[in-house]
Amino acid sequence: MRTDSDAGTAWLSGGSPAAEFITRLTWDQLPAEVIERAVMCLTDTLAAMLAGRTARSARAAADLAHAWWPSGPATSIVTGDRLAAPGAAFANAVAANAVDIDDCGIYTWGHPGAQVIPTALALAEERRLTGRELITAIVVGYEVAFRAGRCVNHEQSTIHSAERTYRACGSWGAVACAAMACHVHGLDEATTRHALGIAEYDSPDLPMMRAIDTPGMVKHGVGFGALTGLLSADLARRGFTGIMPGVDSEQFRPFVEDLGRDYYLPHGITWKRFSSCAWTHPALLAIEELRTRHPLPAADIDRVVIETYPDAARLGTRLPTTTEEAQFNLAWPVAAMLVDGRVGPEQVADSRLGSAEIVALCERIEVAVSEEMTRRYYLSEVNDPEGSDSAVVTVTLTDGTVLSSGRVDHVLYPEPGWTREEMHDKFTWLASGHLESSSIPRLLDALANVASADDSSVLVRDLASCLIPVPSEQGAPA
């Protein structure tokens, strides 16, 4: 194994707050609120993985994983079969983000859990980690993800233009997943720094706004983030060298020097109640607000106008032909909310896209960019207290009645807290139809008490034994 003395690169001579945190963090150092949040993140992302396992993207990723990697110690949540750790992490990450109901993280502009949790679970099965070791690895992953995302996209919050882009989740997620693998494998600081540099250099480019304009199964690149992270740590362990990672640069020192002292996890995660891009959520919350005050039968709606900020407006009102187009869309989730009263995996499933009622309502939805909502949105990106993701929805009924939600704010960080019961309700909802119903309370109890497990991989194997098989035609390529 490499040591500082034989690494042979000048940038290793200085200290690295990131590598120190990754290599030295122990369970005993974790505050109780961080542990509780990590357990809820594990529960939430497992629920998202279950909800996404029938998606065509998840089935394709699982098929590839079985073709490219031999059987091994880790579990595919899509099929329940055993895979080598990289294959399982890749396939499960794609499933976790497949229906866009996985968490969002501060400074990342994206989804840390869909990469961190599948990677942590694959490592847990490979190394038979205790529950405490699993939770500690998860904390490493999230805390590095927040900082790596901030480094990768540090310039974007200053660009207030519809032409801007940014690098999506797999680009910084690769660094976070490499960090977890280094932590679990007990690599030294020099080797860890090389692994982070390999992961950052070899991470996918992922021009996110191009995926908004022409959505495909590529989405946020989370599968490649998980895979690249694991490969990078293994390469570094074998003597492969990397560049100086961004988290080690002097420019970004303020982003990482608080690692181990200020944990972002308790205030830096937003969990989703809707199966669609987070930019749609202010409008969906506005519809919920209207529905509490007025009956809104879809047949009585003549026109809907959504006032919002540029990135949300860019999602557009095109009629979707795939689940990815439905998730990266503004009109479809709003119309589905008005028709069904919820936006879950069912509302964005390929099988639902032919709904005549939702399609007809979509065609009566207009989107306008608001100067005030734009101002508040850009403030939110730099965590200004006045900032928020906001929308106003105005509904005109066929009898001429005009109803307005008023401005509805979606404050992502810190989001109003979820209780453990609410998280368990979400898990039960998303697991329905994917797990034997009698197993759900038992699995929730195991998740709540995972920190006391002598072998956390038992949880994953138990879950796999309860999976309801997916008919093969549901996962057939389009």
CSV table of C-alpha atoms in Angstrom, one decimal:
chain,number,residue,atom,x,y,z
A,1,MET,CA,0.0,0.0,0.0
A,2,ARG,CA,1.2,3.5,-0.8
A,3,THR,CA,2.6,5.8,1.9
A,4,ASP,CA,3.2,9.6,2.0
A,5,SER,CA,6.9,9.1,1.6
A,6,ASP,CA,6.7,7.1,-1.7
A,7,ALA,CA,3.8,8.9,-3.3
A,8,GLY,CA,6.1,11.2,-5.1
A,9,THR,CA,3.8,14.1,-5.7
A,10,ALA,CA,4.3,17.6,-4.1
A,11,TRP,CA,0.6,18.2,-3.5
A,12,LEU,CA,0.5,15.4,-0.9
A,13,SER,CA,2.8,17.3,1.4
A,14,GLY,CA,0.1,19.6,2.7
A,15,GLY,CA,-2.7,18.5,5.0
A,16,SER,CA,-6.1,17.3,3.7
A,17,PRO,CA,-9.2,17.9,5.9
A,18,ALA,CA,-11.1,15.6,3.6
A,19,ALA,CA,-8.7,12.7,3.8
A,20,GLU,CA,-8.4,13.2,7.6
A,21,PHE,CA,-12.1,13.0,8.0
A,22,ILE,CA,-12.5,10.0,5.7
A,23,THR,CA,-9.8,7.9,7.3
A,24,ARG,CA,-10.3,8.9,10.9
A,25,LEU,CA,-14.0,9.2,11.5
A,26,THR,CA,-15.4,6.7,14.0
A,27,TRP,CA,-18.9,5.9,15.3
A,28,ASP,CA,-18.1,7.4,18.7
A,29,GLN,CA,-17.6,10.8,17.1
A,30,LEU,CA,-21.0,11.0,15.5
A,31,PRO,CA,-23.7,13.2,17.1
A,32,ALA,CA,-27.0,11.5,17.8
A,33,GLU,CA,-28.8,13.7,15.3
A,34,VAL,CA,-26.4,12.8,12.6
A,35,ILE,CA,-26.9,9.1,13.3
A,36,GLU,CA,-30.7,9.5,13.2
A,37,ARG,CA,-30.6,11.4,9.9
A,38,ALA,CA,-28.4,8.8,8.3
A,39,VAL,CA,-30.8,6.0,9.3
A,40,MET,CA,-33.7,7.9,7.8
A,41,CYS,CA,-31.6,8.5,4.6
A,42,LEU,CA,-31.0,4.7,4.4
A,43,THR,CA,-34.8,4.1,4.8
A,44,ASP,CA,-35.7,6.7,2.3
A,45,THR,CA,-33.3,5.6,-0.4
A,46,LEU,CA,-34.2,1.9,0.0
A,47,ALA,CA,-37.8,2.9,-0.5
A,48,ALA,CA,-36.8,4.8,-3.7
A,49,MET,CA,-34.8,1.8,-4.9
A,50,LEU,CA,-37.9,-0.4,-4.4
A,51,ALA,CA,-40.1,2.1,-6.2
A,52,GLY,CA,-37.7,2.3,-9.1
A,53,ARG,CA,-36.9,-1.4,-9.6
A,54,THR,CA,-39.6,-1.9,-12.3
A,55,ALA,CA,-38.5,1.0,-14.4
A,56,ARG,CA,-37.0,0.1,-17.8
A,57,SER,CA,-33.8,2.0,-16.9
A,58,ALA,CA,-33.4,-0.1,-13.7
A,59,ARG,CA,-34.0,-3.3,-15.5
A,60,ALA,CA,-31.6,-2.5,-18.3
A,61,ALA,CA,-28.9,-1.5,-15.7
A,62,ALA,CA,-29.5,-4.8,-13.8
A,63,ASP,CA,-29.3,-6.8,-17.0
A,64,LEU,CA,-26.0,-5.2,-17.8
A,65,ALA,CA,-24.6,-5.7,-14.3
A,66,HIS,CA,-25.4,-9.4,-14.5
A,67,ALA,CA,-23.7,-9.6,-18.0
A,68,TRP,CA,-20.6,-7.7,-17.0
A,69,TRP,CA,-19.9,-8.7,-13.4
A,70,PRO,CA,-19.7,-12.2,-11.9
A,71,SER,CA,-21.9,-13.3,-9.1
A,72,GLY,CA,-20.6,-12.0,-5.7
A,73,PRO,CA,-21.6,-11.0,-2.2
A,74,ALA,CA,-23.8,-8.0,-3.0
A,75,THR,CA,-27.5,-7.9,-3.8
A,76,SER,CA,-29.4,-6.4,-6.8
A,77,ILE,CA,-32.6,-4.9,-5.4
A,78,VAL,CA,-34.0,-5.1,-8.9
A,79,THR,CA,-33.8,-8.9,-9.2
A,80,GLY,CA,-32.8,-10.1,-5.8
A,81,ASP,CA,-29.8,-11.9,-7.3
A,82,ARG,CA,-26.2,-11.7,-6.0
A,83,LEU,CA,-23.6,-9.6,-7.8
A,84,ALA,CA,-20.0,-8.3,-7.4
A,85,ALA,CA,-20.1,-5.1,-5.3
A,86,PRO,CA,-19.6,-2.7,-8.3
A,87,GLY,CA,-22.4,-4.3,-10.3
A,88,ALA,CA,-24.8,-4.1,-7.4
A,89,ALA,CA,-23.9,-0.5,-6.6
A,90,PHE,CA,-24.4,0.5,-10.3
A,91,ALA,CA,-27.7,-1.3,-10.7
A,92,ASN,CA,-29.2,-0.2,-7.4
A,93,ALA,CA,-28.1,3.4,-7.9
A,94,VAL,CA,-30.0,3.5,-11.3
A,95,ALA,CA,-33.1,2.0,-9.5
A,96,ALA,CA,-32.8,4.5,-6.7
A,97,ASN,CA,-33.2,7.5,-9.0
A,98,ALA,CA,-35.4,5.9,-11.6
A,99,VAL,CA,-38.7,7.5,-10.5
A,100,ASP,CA,-37.2,10.7,-9.0
A,101,ILE,CA,-38.4,10.3,-5.5
A,102,ASP,CA,-35.0,10.1,-3.9
A,103,ASP,CA,-33.4,12.7,-1.7
A,104,CYS,CA,-31.8,16.0,-2.6
A,105,GLY,CA,-28.7,17.5,-0.9
A,106,ILE,CA,-27.5,20.9,-0.1
A,107,TYR,CA,-24.8,22.3,-2.4
A,108,THR,CA,-25.1,19.4,-4.8
A,109,TRP,CA,-27.9,20.5,-7.1
A,110,GLY,CA,-28.9,16.8,-7.0
A,111,HIS,CA,-29.3,13.5,-5.4
A,112,PRO,CA,-26.7,12.2,-3.0
A,113,GLY,CA,-28.6,9.3,-1.5
A,114,ALA,CA,-29.1,7.5,-4.8
A,115,GLN,CA,-25.3,7.0,-5.0
A,116,VAL,CA,-24.3,6.9,-1.3
A,117,ILE,CA,-26.7,4.3,-0.1
A,118,PRO,CA,-26.3,1.7,-2.9
A,119,THR,CA,-22.5,2.0,-2.6
A,120,ALA,CA,-22.6,1.7,1.2
A,121,LEU,CA,-24.9,-1.3,1.0
A,122,ALA,CA,-22.6,-3.0,-1.5
A,123,LEU,CA,-19.6,-2.4,0.7
A,124,ALA,CA,-21.6,-3.6,3.7
A,125,GLU,CA,-22.4,-6.9,2.0
A,126,GLU,CA,-18.9,-7.3,0.7
A,127,ARG,CA,-17.2,-6.6,4.0
A,128,ARG,CA,-19.9,-7.8,6.4
A,129,LEU,CA,-20.0,-4.4,8.1
A,130,THR,CA,-21.7,-4.0,11.4
A,131,GLY,CA,-24.6,-1.6,11.6
A,132,ARG,CA,-22.4,1.1,13.2
A,133,GLU,CA,-19.8,0.7,10.5
A,134,LEU,CA,-22.5,1.0,7.8
A,135,ILE,CA,-23.9,4.2,9.3
A,136,THR,CA,-20.5,5.7,9.7
A,137,ALA,CA,-19.7,5.0,6.0
A,138,ILE,CA,-23.0,6.6,5.0
A,139,VAL,CA,-22.1,9.7,7.0
A,140,VAL,CA,-18.8,9.9,5.2
A,141,GLY,CA,-20.5,9.6,1.9
A,142,TYR,CA,-23.1,12.3,2.5
A,143,GLU,CA,-20.7,14.8,4.1
A,144,VAL,CA,-18.1,14.4,1.3
A,145,ALA,CA,-20.9,14.6,-1.3
A,146,PHE,CA,-22.1,18.0,0.0
A,147,ARG,CA,-18.5,19.4,-0.2
A,148,ALA,CA,-17.6,17.7,-3.5
A,149,GLY,CA,-20.8,19.0,-5.2
A,150,ARG,CA,-20.0,22.5,-4.0
A,151,CYS,CA,-16.5,22.3,-5.5
A,152,VAL,CA,-17.6,20.9,-8.8
A,153,ASN,CA,-20.4,23.4,-9.4
A,154,HIS,CA,-19.0,26.4,-7.4
A,155,GLU,CA,-19.4,28.8,-10.4
A,156,GLN,CA,-23.0,28.0,-11.2
A,157,SER,CA,-24.8,29.9,-8.4
A,158,THR,CA,-23.3,33.1,-9.9
A,159,ILE,CA,-24.7,32.5,-13.4
A,160,HIS,CA,-28.2,33.8,-13.7
A,161,SER,CA,-28.9,32.8,-17.2
A,162,ALA,CA,-31.2,30.3,-18.9
A,163,GLU,CA,-28.2,29.2,-20.9
A,164,ARG,CA,-26.2,27.9,-17.9
A,165,THR,CA,-25.6,24.3,-17.2
A,166,TYR,CA,-24.0,22.3,-14.4
A,167,ARG,CA,-22.5,18.9,-13.8
A,168,ALA,CA,-25.1,16.5,-12.5
A,169,CYS,CA,-24.9,14.0,-9.7
A,170,GLY,CA,-22.4,11.4,-10.9
A,171,SER,CA,-19.7,14.0,-11.3
A,172,TRP,CA,-19.4,14.7,-7.6
A,173,GLY,CA,-21.0,11.5,-6.5
A,174,ALA,CA,-18.0,9.6,-7.8
A,175,VAL,CA,-15.8,11.4,-5.2
A,176,ALA,CA,-18.3,10.7,-2.4
A,177,CYS,CA,-18.4,7.0,-3.3
A,178,ALA,CA,-14.7,6.8,-3.5
A,179,ALA,CA,-14.5,8.3,0.0
A,180,MET,CA,-16.8,5.7,1.4
A,181,ALA,CA,-14.8,2.8,-0.2
A,182,CYS,CA,-11.5,4.3,1.2
A,183,HIS,CA,-13.1,4.6,4.7
A,184,VAL,CA,-14.4,1.0,4.7
A,185,HIS,CA,-11.2,-0.5,3.3
A,186,GLY,CA,-9.1,1.4,5.8
A,187,LEU,CA,-6.9,3.1,3.3
A,188,ASP,CA,-4.3,5.7,4.5
A,189,GLU,CA,-4.6,9.4,3.8
A,190,ALA,CA,-2.2,9.5,0.8
A,191,THR,CA,-4.0,6.6,-0.9
A,192,THR,CA,-7.3,8.2,-0.1
A,193,ARG,CA,-6.3,11.5,-1.7
A,194,HIS,CA,-5.2,9.7,-4.8
A,195,ALA,CA,-8.6,7.8,-4.9
A,196,LEU,CA,-10.5,11.1,-4.7
A,197,GLY,CA,-8.3,12.6,-7.4
A,198,ILE,CA,-8.9,9.5,-9.7
A,199,ALA,CA,-12.7,9.7,-9.0
A,200,GLU,CA,-12.9,13.4,-9.8
A,201,TYR,CA,-10.8,13.2,-12.9
A,202,ASP,CA,-12.6,10.1,-14.3
A,203,SER,CA,-16.1,11.2,-13.2
A,204,PRO,CA,-18.7,11.6,-16.0
A,205,ASP,CA,-19.2,15.1,-17.4
A,206,LEU,CA,-23.0,15.0,-17.2
A,207,PRO,CA,-24.3,18.3,-18.6
A,208,MET,CA,-27.5,18.4,-16.6
A,209,MET,CA,-29.6,21.0,-18.5
A,210,ARG,CA,-29.2,19.0,-21.7
A,211,ALA,CA,-31.0,16.2,-19.9
A,212,ILE,CA,-33.8,18.6,-19.0
A,213,ASP,CA,-34.2,19.6,-22.7
A,214,THR,CA,-34.1,16.1,-24.0
A,215,PRO,CA,-34.7,13.7,-21.1
A,216,GLY,CA,-33.4,10.1,-21.3
A,217,MET,CA,-32.6,7.3,-19.0
A,218,VAL,CA,-29.2,8.9,-18.4
A,219,LYS,CA,-30.8,11.4,-16.0
A,220,HIS,CA,-28.3,12.3,-13.2
A,221,GLY,CA,-25.7,9.6,-14.0
A,222,VAL,CA,-25.9,8.2,-10.5
A,223,GLY,CA,-25.0,4.6,-11.6
A,224,PHE,CA,-21.8,5.8,-13.0
A,225,GLY,CA,-21.0,7.9,-9.9
A,226,ALA,CA,-21.3,4.8,-7.7
A,227,LEU,CA,-19.3,2.7,-10.1
A,228,THR,CA,-16.6,5.3,-10.7
A,229,GLY,CA,-16.1,5.8,-7.0
A,230,LEU,CA,-15.6,2.1,-6.2
A,231,LEU,CA,-13.3,1.6,-9.2
A,232,SER,CA,-11.2,4.7,-8.1
A,233,ALA,CA,-10.7,3.5,-4.6
A,234,ASP,CA,-9.7,0.0,-5.8
A,235,LEU,CA,-7.3,1.5,-8.4
A,236,ALA,CA,-5.7,3.7,-5.7
A,237,ARG,CA,-5.3,0.7,-3.4
A,238,ARG,CA,-3.4,-1.0,-6.2
A,239,GLY,CA,-1.0,1.9,-6.7
A,240,PHE,CA,-2.7,3.9,-9.4
A,241,THR,CA,-2.2,7.7,-8.9
A,242,GLY,CA,-4.6,10.6,-9.3
A,243,ILE,CA,-4.6,14.3,-9.6
A,244,MET,CA,-5.0,16.6,-6.6
A,245,PRO,CA,-8.7,16.5,-5.9
A,246,GLY,CA,-10.8,19.7,-5.7
A,247,VAL,CA,-11.5,19.1,-2.0
A,248,ASP,CA,-7.7,19.4,-1.4
A,249,SER,CA,-7.2,22.7,-3.4
A,250,GLU,CA,-6.6,25.9,-1.5
A,251,GLN,CA,-9.5,27.5,-3.4
A,252,PHE,CA,-12.0,25.2,-1.9
A,253,ARG,CA,-10.4,24.9,1.6
A,254,PRO,CA,-13.4,26.9,3.1
A,255,PHE,CA,-15.7,24.2,1.8
A,256,VAL,CA,-14.0,21.3,3.6
A,257,GLU,CA,-12.2,22.6,6.6
A,258,ASP,CA,-15.3,22.1,8.8
A,259,LEU,CA,-15.6,18.4,8.1
A,260,GLY,CA,-16.0,16.5,11.3
A,261,ARG,CA,-17.0,19.6,13.2
A,262,ASP,CA,-20.1,20.9,11.3
A,263,TYR,CA,-22.2,18.1,10.0
A,264,TYR,CA,-24.5,19.2,7.1
A,265,LEU,CA,-26.6,16.0,7.2
A,266,PRO,CA,-29.1,17.2,9.8
A,267,HIS,CA,-30.0,20.3,7.9
A,268,GLY,CA,-28.8,19.5,4.3
A,269,ILE,CA,-31.2,16.9,3.1
A,270,THR,CA,-34.7,17.3,1.5
A,271,TRP,CA,-36.8,14.2,1.2
A,272,LYS,CA,-39.4,14.1,-1.6
A,273,ARG,CA,-43.1,13.4,-1.4
A,274,PHE,CA,-43.5,13.7,-5.2
A,275,SER,CA,-42.1,11.5,-7.9
A,276,SER,CA,-40.8,14.3,-10.2
A,277,CYS,CA,-38.0,16.9,-10.5
A,278,ALA,CA,-37.7,19.0,-7.4
A,279,TRP,CA,-38.3,22.1,-9.6
A,280,THR,CA,-41.9,21.0,-10.0
A,281,HIS,CA,-42.5,20.8,-6.2
A,282,PRO,CA,-43.5,24.5,-5.6
A,283,ALA,CA,-46.2,24.2,-8.1
A,284,LEU,CA,-47.4,20.8,-6.7
A,285,LEU,CA,-47.5,22.3,-3.2
A,286,ALA,CA,-49.5,25.2,-4.6
A,287,ILE,CA,-52.0,22.7,-6.1
A,288,GLU,CA,-52.2,21.0,-2.7
A,289,GLU,CA,-52.9,24.4,-1.1
A,290,LEU,CA,-55.7,25.1,-3.6
A,291,ARG,CA,-57.2,21.7,-3.1
A,292,THR,CA,-57.5,22.3,0.6
A,293,ARG,CA,-59.8,25.3,-0.1
A,294,HIS,CA,-61.6,24.4,-3.2
A,295,PRO,CA,-62.9,21.3,-5.0
A,296,LEU,CA,-61.1,21.2,-8.3
A,297,PRO,CA,-62.6,18.5,-10.6
A,298,ALA,CA,-60.5,18.3,-13.7
A,299,ALA,CA,-63.5,18.6,-15.9
A,300,ASP,CA,-64.3,22.0,-14.4
A,301,ILE,CA,-60.8,23.5,-15.1
A,302,ASP,CA,-60.6,25.7,-18.2
A,303,ARG,CA,-57.0,27.0,-17.7
A,304,VAL,CA,-54.0,26.7,-15.4
A,305,VAL,CA,-51.2,29.3,-15.2
A,306,ILE,CA,-48.0,28.5,-13.3
A,307,GLU,CA,-45.8,31.4,-12.4
A,308,THR,CA,-42.3,30.2,-11.4
A,309,TYR,CA,-38.6,30.6,-12.0
A,310,PRO,CA,-36.5,29.9,-15.1
A,311,ASP,CA,-35.2,26.5,-14.4
A,312,ALA,CA,-38.7,25.2,-13.5
A,313,ALA,CA,-40.1,26.8,-16.6
A,314,ARG,CA,-37.5,25.1,-18.7
A,315,LEU,CA,-39.0,21.8,-17.8
A,316,GLY,CA,-41.8,22.8,-20.1
A,317,THR,CA,-45.3,21.5,-21.0
A,318,ARG,CA,-44.6,19.0,-23.7
A,319,LEU,CA,-46.6,15.8,-23.6
A,320,PRO,CA,-44.3,13.1,-22.3
A,321,THR,CA,-43.8,9.8,-24.1
A,322,THR,CA,-41.5,8.2,-21.5
A,323,THR,CA,-41.3,8.2,-17.7
A,324,GLU,CA,-38.2,10.3,-17.8
A,325,GLU,CA,-40.0,13.0,-19.9
A,326,ALA,CA,-42.9,12.9,-17.4
A,327,GLN,CA,-40.5,13.4,-14.4
A,328,PHE,CA,-38.6,16.3,-16.2
A,329,ASN,CA,-41.8,18.1,-17.0
A,330,LEU,CA,-43.9,20.8,-15.3
A,331,ALA,CA,-47.3,20.4,-16.8
A,332,TRP,CA,-47.5,16.6,-16.4
A,333,PRO,CA,-47.0,16.4,-12.7
A,334,VAL,CA,-49.3,19.4,-12.1
A,335,ALA,CA,-52.1,17.8,-14.3
A,336,ALA,CA,-51.6,14.5,-12.5
A,337,MET,CA,-51.9,16.1,-9.1
A,338,LEU,CA,-55.2,17.8,-10.2
A,339,VAL,CA,-56.6,14.5,-11.5
A,340,ASP,CA,-55.2,12.0,-9.0
A,341,GLY,CA,-54.5,14.1,-6.0
A,342,ARG,CA,-50.9,12.8,-5.8
A,343,VAL,CA,-47.7,12.4,-7.8
A,344,GLY,CA,-46.0,9.1,-7.1
A,345,PRO,CA,-44.4,6.4,-9.2
A,346,GLU,CA,-47.8,5.5,-10.7
A,347,GLN,CA,-48.4,8.9,-12.0
A,348,VAL,CA,-45.2,9.1,-14.0
A,349,ALA,CA,-45.1,5.4,-15.1
A,350,ASP,CA,-45.0,4.6,-18.8
A,351,SER,CA,-48.4,2.9,-18.5
A,352,ARG,CA,-50.0,6.1,-17.2
A,353,LEU,CA,-48.8,8.4,-20.0
A,354,GLY,CA,-51.8,7.6,-22.1
A,355,SER,CA,-54.3,8.9,-19.6
A,356,ALA,CA,-56.8,11.0,-21.6
A,357,GLU,CA,-57.8,13.1,-18.6
A,358,ILE,CA,-54.3,14.0,-17.7
A,359,VAL,CA,-53.3,14.7,-21.3
A,360,ALA,CA,-56.3,16.9,-21.8
A,361,LEU,CA,-55.5,18.9,-18.7
A,362,CYS,CA,-51.8,19.2,-19.7
A,363,GLU,CA,-53.0,21.0,-22.9
A,364,ARG,CA,-54.7,23.7,-20.8
A,365,ILE,CA,-51.6,24.5,-18.7
A,366,GLU,CA,-49.4,27.6,-19.3
A,367,VAL,CA,-46.1,28.6,-17.7
A,368,ALA,CA,-44.8,32.1,-17.1
A,369,VAL,CA,-41.5,33.2,-15.6
A,370,SER,CA,-41.9,35.6,-12.6
A,371,GLU,CA,-39.3,38.2,-11.8
A,372,GLU,CA,-40.0,37.8,-8.0
A,373,MET,CA,-39.8,34.0,-8.1
A,374,THR,CA,-36.6,34.2,-10.1
A,375,ARG,CA,-35.0,36.6,-7.6
A,376,ARG,CA,-35.9,34.3,-4.7
A,377,TYR,CA,-34.7,31.2,-6.5
A,378,TYR,CA,-31.3,32.6,-7.2
A,379,LEU,CA,-31.0,33.7,-3.5
A,380,SER,CA,-31.8,30.1,-2.5
A,381,GLU,CA,-28.9,28.8,-4.5
A,382,VAL,CA,-26.5,30.8,-2.2
A,383,ASN,CA,-28.5,29.8,0.9
A,384,ASP,CA,-29.7,33.3,1.6
A,385,PRO,CA,-32.5,33.2,4.2
A,386,GLU,CA,-34.8,35.0,1.9
A,387,GLY,CA,-34.4,32.5,-0.9
A,388,SER,CA,-36.8,29.8,-1.8
A,389,ASP,CA,-38.1,27.7,-4.7
A,390,SER,CA,-41.5,29.3,-5.3
A,391,ALA,CA,-44.6,29.2,-7.5
A,392,VAL,CA,-48.0,30.8,-7.9
A,393,VAL,CA,-50.7,28.6,-9.6
A,394,THR,CA,-53.9,30.3,-10.9
A,395,VAL,CA,-56.8,28.1,-11.9
A,396,THR,CA,-59.6,29.4,-14.0
A,397,LEU,CA,-62.8,27.3,-13.9
A,398,THR,CA,-65.2,26.8,-16.8
A,399,ASP,CA,-67.7,29.0,-15.0
A,400,GLY,CA,-65.2,31.9,-15.0
A,401,THR,CA,-64.2,31.6,-11.3
A,402,VAL,CA,-60.5,32.4,-10.8
A,403,LEU,CA,-58.6,30.8,-8.0
A,404,SER,CA,-55.1,31.6,-7.0
A,405,SER,CA,-52.8,29.7,-4.6
A,406,GLY,CA,-50.8,32.9,-3.8
A,407,ARG,CA,-47.0,32.5,-3.6
A,408,VAL,CA,-46.1,29.0,-2.2
A,409,ASP,CA,-42.5,28.5,-1.1
A,410,HIS,CA,-40.6,25.3,-1.1
A,411,VAL,CA,-37.7,25.8,1.3
A,412,LEU,CA,-35.3,22.9,0.7
A,413,TYR,CA,-32.6,23.5,3.3
A,414,PRO,CA,-33.4,23.2,6.1
A,415,GLU,CA,-36.6,21.5,5.1
A,416,PRO,CA,-39.3,21.2,7.8
A,417,GLY,CA,-38.4,18.0,9.6
A,418,TRP,CA,-39.9,14.6,8.9
A,419,THR,CA,-40.7,12.3,11.8
A,420,ARG,CA,-39.7,8.7,11.8
A,421,GLU,CA,-43.3,7.7,11.4
A,422,GLU,CA,-43.7,9.9,8.3
A,423,MET,CA,-40.6,8.2,6.8
A,424,HIS,CA,-42.0,4.8,7.6
A,425,ASP,CA,-45.2,5.7,5.9
A,426,LYS,CA,-43.3,6.7,2.8
A,427,PHE,CA,-41.4,3.4,2.9
A,428,THR,CA,-44.6,1.5,3.2
A,429,TRP,CA,-46.2,3.4,0.3
A,430,LEU,CA,-43.3,2.9,-2.0
A,431,ALA,CA,-42.6,-0.7,-1.0
A,432,SER,CA,-46.2,-1.8,-1.6
A,433,GLY,CA,-46.3,-4.2,-4.6
A,434,HIS,CA,-42.5,-4.7,-4.4
A,435,LEU,CA,-42.2,-6.5,-1.0
A,436,GLU,CA,-44.4,-9.1,0.6
A,437,SER,CA,-46.7,-6.9,2.7
A,438,SER,CA,-46.2,-9.0,5.9
A,439,SER,CA,-42.4,-8.3,5.7
A,440,ILE,CA,-42.6,-4.5,5.7
A,441,PRO,CA,-43.1,-3.9,9.5
A,442,ARG,CA,-40.3,-6.3,10.2
A,443,LEU,CA,-37.9,-4.6,7.7
A,444,LEU,CA,-38.8,-1.2,9.1
A,445,ASP,CA,-38.0,-2.4,12.6
A,446,ALA,CA,-34.7,-3.7,11.4
A,447,LEU,CA,-33.9,-0.4,9.7
A,448,ALA,CA,-34.8,1.6,12.9
A,449,ASN,CA,-32.4,-0.6,14.9
A,450,VAL,CA,-29.7,-1.1,12.2
A,451,ALA,CA,-27.1,0.5,14.4
A,452,SER,CA,-27.2,-2.5,16.7
A,453,ALA,CA,-26.7,-5.1,14.0
A,454,ASP,CA,-23.6,-7.3,14.2
A,455,ASP,CA,-23.9,-7.8,10.4
A,456,SER,CA,-25.8,-5.2,8.5
A,457,SER,CA,-25.8,-7.3,5.4
A,458,VAL,CA,-28.5,-9.5,6.9
A,459,LEU,CA,-30.9,-6.6,6.4
A,460,VAL,CA,-30.3,-6.5,2.6
A,461,ARG,CA,-30.5,-10.3,2.3
A,462,ASP,CA,-33.8,-10.3,4.3
A,463,LEU,CA,-35.2,-7.6,2.0
A,464,ALA,CA,-34.1,-9.5,-1.1
A,465,SER,CA,-35.9,-12.7,0.2
A,466,CYS,CA,-39.2,-10.7,0.3
A,467,LEU,CA,-39.0,-9.2,-3.1
A,468,ILE,CA,-42.0,-9.7,-5.4
A,469,PRO,CA,-40.6,-10.8,-8.8
A,470,VAL,CA,-41.0,-8.3,-11.6
A,471,PRO,CA,-42.5,-9.7,-14.8
A,472,SER,CA,-39.8,-9.7,-17.4
A,473,GLU,CA,-41.8,-7.6,-19.9
A,474,GLN,CA,-41.9,-4.7,-17.5
A,475,GLY,CA,-38.2,-4.4,-17.8
A,476,ALA,CA,-37.9,-5.0,-21.6
A,477,PRO,CA,-36.0,-2.4,-23.5
A,478,ALA,CA,-38.1,0.1,-25.3
